[in-house]
């Protein structure tokens, strides 16, 4: 099981337990518990579906799949990519976990550490936190070089 999936599950269960205990001891008014409990249940259902991600590199380009089923998928054509390289980044450097973006720069941060950085031909960048980013970057660069040669 993915490390981030386990962390999200444990965090969600802990939050749910806190709301239940606060409601039982009377520290959380009934109306607040009535709002917080459904929100936490929805978060517990959605979090595991989006906590993991997979990245596949092929001759067509890059496919980024979200959740345990790899869906939805974000596809980036190889013709859109200028180059790729690995870099170490942490959530504190990009504004936290999840999807972070500004014009020309986006990050998909599920954990700190190794990230695959994609440089688009348009000038933008995409950072994705994955294991073995160096291998992915070298494969992308090799596929790009193969297309450039006559």
PDB file of C-alpha atoms in Angstrom:
ATOM      1  CA  UNK A   1       0.000   0.000   0.000  1.00  0.00           C
ATOM      2  CA  UNK A   2       1.190   3.491  -0.800  1.00  0.00           C
ATOM      3  CA  UNK A   3       2.737   5.365   2.166  1.00  0.00           C
ATOM      4  CA  UNK A   4       0.678   8.500   1.516  1.00  0.00           C
ATOM      5  CA  UNK A   5      -2.518   6.429   1.346  1.00  0.00           C
ATOM      6  CA  UNK A   6      -1.803   4.970   4.784  1.00  0.00           C
ATOM      7  CA  UNK A   7      -1.020   8.423   6.207  1.00  0.00           C
ATOM      8  CA  UNK A   8      -4.262   9.890   4.851  1.00  0.00           C
ATOM      9  CA  UNK A   9      -6.298   6.961   6.198  1.00  0.00           C
ATOM     10  CA  UNK A  10      -4.751   7.211   9.674  1.00  0.00           C
ATOM     11  CA  UNK A  11      -5.223  10.994   9.738  1.00  0.00           C
ATOM     12  CA  UNK A  12      -8.842  10.723   8.623  1.00  0.00           C
ATOM     13  CA  UNK A  13      -9.697   8.059  11.183  1.00  0.00           C
ATOM     14  CA  UNK A  14      -8.031  10.140  13.902  1.00  0.00           C
ATOM     15  CA  UNK A  15     -10.041  13.232  12.924  1.00  0.00           C
ATOM     16  CA  UNK A  16     -13.255  11.208  12.907  1.00  0.00           C
ATOM     17  CA  UNK A  17     -12.459   9.816  16.365  1.00  0.00           C
ATOM     18  CA  UNK A  18     -11.790  13.335  17.716  1.00  0.00           C
ATOM     19  CA  UNK A  19     -15.163  14.619  16.443  1.00  0.00           C
ATOM     20  CA  UNK A  20     -16.988  11.623  17.920  1.00  0.00           C
ATOM     21  CA  UNK A  21     -15.264  11.995  21.323  1.00  0.00           C
ATOM     22  CA  UNK A  22     -15.904  15.768  21.426  1.00  0.00           C
ATOM     23  CA  UNK A  23     -19.555  15.120  20.609  1.00  0.00           C
ATOM     24  CA  UNK A  24     -19.856  12.455  23.312  1.00  0.00           C
ATOM     25  CA  UNK A  25     -18.347  14.612  26.062  1.00  0.00           C
ATOM     26  CA  UNK A  26     -20.499  17.588  25.055  1.00  0.00           C
ATOM     27  CA  UNK A  27     -17.585  19.801  24.010  1.00  0.00           C
ATOM     28  CA  UNK A  28     -18.932  19.971  20.458  1.00  0.00           C
ATOM     29  CA  UNK A  29     -22.489  21.328  20.108  1.00  0.00           C
ATOM     30  CA  UNK A  30     -24.931  19.036  18.325  1.00  0.00           C
ATOM     31  CA  UNK A  31     -25.279  21.373  15.330  1.00  0.00           C
ATOM     32  CA  UNK A  32     -21.507  21.548  14.847  1.00  0.00           C
ATOM     33  CA  UNK A  33     -21.217  17.761  15.101  1.00  0.00           C
ATOM     34  CA  UNK A  34     -24.039  17.451  12.579  1.00  0.00           C
ATOM     35  CA  UNK A  35     -21.995  19.486  10.105  1.00  0.00           C
ATOM     36  CA  UNK A  36     -18.519  18.154  10.934  1.00  0.00           C
ATOM     37  CA  UNK A  37     -19.366  14.439  10.897  1.00  0.00           C
ATOM     38  CA  UNK A  38     -20.733  14.254   7.313  1.00  0.00           C
ATOM     39  CA  UNK A  39     -17.852  16.425   6.073  1.00  0.00           C
ATOM     40  CA  UNK A  40     -15.330  14.082   7.696  1.00  0.00           C
ATOM     41  CA  UNK A  41     -17.063  11.013   6.255  1.00  0.00           C
ATOM     42  CA  UNK A  42     -16.918  12.524   2.765  1.00  0.00           C
ATOM     43  CA  UNK A  43     -13.240  13.393   3.259  1.00  0.00           C
ATOM     44  CA  UNK A  44     -12.534   9.832   4.430  1.00  0.00           C
ATOM     45  CA  UNK A  45     -14.163   8.462   1.280  1.00  0.00           C
ATOM     46  CA  UNK A  46     -12.449  10.872  -1.127  1.00  0.00           C
ATOM     47  CA  UNK A  47      -8.948  11.015   0.399  1.00  0.00           C
ATOM     48  CA  UNK A  48      -7.845   7.438  -0.377  1.00  0.00           C
ATOM     49  CA  UNK A  49      -9.058   7.820  -3.953  1.00  0.00           C
ATOM     50  CA  UNK A  50      -6.771  10.798  -4.523  1.00  0.00           C
ATOM     51  CA  UNK A  51      -3.880  10.147  -2.122  1.00  0.00           C
ATOM     52  CA  UNK A  52      -1.833   8.008  -4.481  1.00  0.00           C
ATOM     53  CA  UNK A  53      -0.603   8.660  -7.959  1.00  0.00           C
ATOM     54  CA  UNK A  54       1.207   6.774 -10.681  1.00  0.00           C
ATOM     55  CA  UNK A  55       3.318   8.083 -13.531  1.00  0.00           C
ATOM     56  CA  UNK A  56       3.884   6.125 -16.728  1.00  0.00           C
ATOM     57  CA  UNK A  57       6.289   7.114 -19.493  1.00  0.00           C
ATOM     58  CA  UNK A  58       5.813   5.773 -23.018  1.00  0.00           C
ATOM     59  CA  UNK A  59       6.643   6.751 -26.584  1.00  0.00           C
ATOM     60  CA  UNK A  60       3.448   8.825 -26.587  1.00  0.00           C
ATOM     61  CA  UNK A  61       4.463  10.838 -23.537  1.00  0.00           C
ATOM     62  CA  UNK A  62       3.599  10.957 -19.864  1.00  0.00           C
ATOM     63  CA  UNK A  63       0.432   9.635 -18.180  1.00  0.00           C
ATOM     64  CA  UNK A  64      -0.278  10.700 -14.595  1.00  0.00           C
ATOM     65  CA  UNK A  65      -2.937   8.543 -12.930  1.00  0.00           C
ATOM     66  CA  UNK A  66      -4.606   9.493  -9.658  1.00  0.00           C
ATOM     67  CA  UNK A  67      -5.936   7.208  -6.947  1.00  0.00           C
ATOM     68  CA  UNK A  68      -5.594   3.458  -6.583  1.00  0.00           C
ATOM     69  CA  UNK A  69      -7.263   2.854  -9.972  1.00  0.00           C
ATOM     70  CA  UNK A  70      -5.119   5.390 -11.813  1.00  0.00           C
ATOM     71  CA  UNK A  71      -8.120   7.449 -12.818  1.00  0.00           C
ATOM     72  CA  UNK A  72      -8.562  10.234 -13.792  1.00  0.00           C
ATOM     73  CA  UNK A  73      -5.509  10.389 -16.034  1.00  0.00           C
ATOM     74  CA  UNK A  74      -3.640  13.526 -17.099  1.00  0.00           C
ATOM     75  CA  UNK A  75      -1.725  12.955 -20.350  1.00  0.00           C
ATOM     76  CA  UNK A  76       1.170  15.056 -21.597  1.00  0.00           C
ATOM     77  CA  UNK A  77       2.323  14.430 -25.152  1.00  0.00           C
ATOM     78  CA  UNK A  78       6.055  13.931 -25.655  1.00  0.00           C
ATOM     79  CA  UNK A  79       5.988  16.706 -28.270  1.00  0.00           C
ATOM     80  CA  UNK A  80       5.019  19.172 -25.501  1.00  0.00           C
ATOM     81  CA  UNK A  81       8.036  18.301 -23.326  1.00  0.00           C
ATOM     82  CA  UNK A  82      11.398  20.024 -23.740  1.00  0.00           C
ATOM     83  CA  UNK A  83      13.269  18.034 -21.067  1.00  0.00           C
ATOM     84  CA  UNK A  84      12.977  16.388 -17.664  1.00  0.00           C
ATOM     85  CA  UNK A  85      15.177  16.187 -14.579  1.00  0.00           C
ATOM     86  CA  UNK A  86      14.988  14.960 -10.980  1.00  0.00           C
ATOM     87  CA  UNK A  87      15.027  17.337  -8.032  1.00  0.00           C
ATOM     88  CA  UNK A  88      14.431  17.065  -4.296  1.00  0.00           C
ATOM     89  CA  UNK A  89      11.503  19.161  -3.083  1.00  0.00           C
ATOM     90  CA  UNK A  90       9.427  19.313   0.069  1.00  0.00           C
ATOM     91  CA  UNK A  91       5.833  20.432   0.715  1.00  0.00           C
ATOM     92  CA  UNK A  92       7.091  23.471   2.642  1.00  0.00           C
ATOM     93  CA  UNK A  93       8.796  24.711  -0.552  1.00  0.00           C
ATOM     94  CA  UNK A  94       5.679  24.543  -2.724  1.00  0.00           C
ATOM     95  CA  UNK A  95       2.903  25.524  -0.323  1.00  0.00           C
ATOM     96  CA  UNK A  96       1.912  22.125   1.036  1.00  0.00           C
ATOM     97  CA  UNK A  97       0.582  18.813  -0.175  1.00  0.00           C
ATOM     98  CA  UNK A  98      -1.763  18.350  -3.113  1.00  0.00           C
ATOM     99  CA  UNK A  99      -2.041  20.246  -6.367  1.00  0.00           C
ATOM    100  CA  UNK A 100      -0.238  23.567  -6.331  1.00  0.00           C
ATOM    101  CA  UNK A 101       0.008  25.890  -9.267  1.00  0.00           C
ATOM    102  CA  UNK A 102       0.909  29.318 -10.479  1.00  0.00           C
ATOM    103  CA  UNK A 103       1.153  30.529 -14.054  1.00  0.00           C
ATOM    104  CA  UNK A 104       4.026  28.634 -15.645  1.00  0.00           C
ATOM    105  CA  UNK A 105       4.657  26.337 -12.689  1.00  0.00           C
ATOM    106  CA  UNK A 106       2.611  23.522 -11.147  1.00  0.00           C
ATOM    107  CA  UNK A 107       3.316  20.822  -8.568  1.00  0.00           C
ATOM    108  CA  UNK A 108       1.625  17.569  -7.661  1.00  0.00           C
ATOM    109  CA  UNK A 109       2.976  16.946  -4.157  1.00  0.00           C
ATOM    110  CA  UNK A 110       1.952  13.729  -2.414  1.00  0.00           C
ATOM    111  CA  UNK A 111       5.088  13.534  -0.240  1.00  0.00           C
ATOM    112  CA  UNK A 112       8.415  15.273   0.189  1.00  0.00           C
ATOM    113  CA  UNK A 113      11.563  14.059  -1.500  1.00  0.00           C
ATOM    114  CA  UNK A 114      12.317  13.030  -5.047  1.00  0.00           C
ATOM    115  CA  UNK A 115      10.357  14.867  -7.763  1.00  0.00           C
ATOM    116  CA  UNK A 116      10.243  14.528 -11.525  1.00  0.00           C
ATOM    117  CA  UNK A 117      10.401  17.985 -13.106  1.00  0.00           C
ATOM    118  CA  UNK A 118       8.991  18.352 -16.613  1.00  0.00           C
ATOM    119  CA  UNK A 119      10.006  21.422 -18.633  1.00  0.00           C
ATOM    120  CA  UNK A 120       7.419  22.246 -21.280  1.00  0.00           C
ATOM    121  CA  UNK A 121       8.364  23.682 -24.664  1.00  0.00           C
ATOM    122  CA  UNK A 122       6.068  26.603 -23.778  1.00  0.00           C
ATOM    123  CA  UNK A 123       8.362  27.501 -20.846  1.00  0.00           C
ATOM    124  CA  UNK A 124       6.291  26.123 -17.984  1.00  0.00           C
ATOM    125  CA  UNK A 125       7.267  23.431 -15.489  1.00  0.00           C
ATOM    126  CA  UNK A 126       5.462  20.578 -13.748  1.00  0.00           C
ATOM    127  CA  UNK A 127       6.864  18.879 -10.636  1.00  0.00           C
ATOM    128  CA  UNK A 128       5.522  15.471  -9.572  1.00  0.00           C
ATOM    129  CA  UNK A 129       6.642  13.767  -6.360  1.00  0.00           C
ATOM    130  CA  UNK A 130       7.412  10.151  -7.292  1.00  0.00           C
ATOM    131  CA  UNK A 131       9.868   7.390  -6.493  1.00  0.00           C
ATOM    132  CA  UNK A 132      12.828   6.971  -8.867  1.00  0.00           C
ATOM    133  CA  UNK A 133      12.414  10.361 -10.546  1.00  0.00           C
ATOM    134  CA  UNK A 134      15.913  10.107 -12.064  1.00  0.00           C
ATOM    135  CA  UNK A 135      14.912   7.002 -14.005  1.00  0.00           C
ATOM    136  CA  UNK A 136      11.755   8.673 -15.310  1.00  0.00           C
ATOM    137  CA  UNK A 137      13.669  11.792 -16.327  1.00  0.00           C
ATOM    138  CA  UNK A 138      16.331   9.810 -18.177  1.00  0.00           C
ATOM    139  CA  UNK A 139      13.680   7.802 -20.028  1.00  0.00           C
ATOM    140  CA  UNK A 140      11.803  10.950 -21.078  1.00  0.00           C
ATOM    141  CA  UNK A 141      15.029  12.631 -22.234  1.00  0.00           C
ATOM    142  CA  UNK A 142      16.044   9.503 -24.182  1.00  0.00           C
ATOM    143  CA  UNK A 143      12.665   9.379 -25.945  1.00  0.00           C
ATOM    144  CA  UNK A 144      12.921  13.082 -26.805  1.00  0.00           C
ATOM    145  CA  UNK A 145      16.467  12.622 -28.163  1.00  0.00           C
ATOM    146  CA  UNK A 146      15.327   9.629 -30.214  1.00  0.00           C
ATOM    147  CA  UNK A 147      12.627  11.730 -31.912  1.00  0.00           C
ATOM    148  CA  UNK A 148      15.051  14.567 -32.719  1.00  0.00           C
ATOM    149  CA  UNK A 149      17.526  12.326 -34.566  1.00  0.00           C
ATOM    150  CA  UNK A 150      16.805  11.755 -38.295  1.00  0.00           C
TER     151      UNK A 150
END
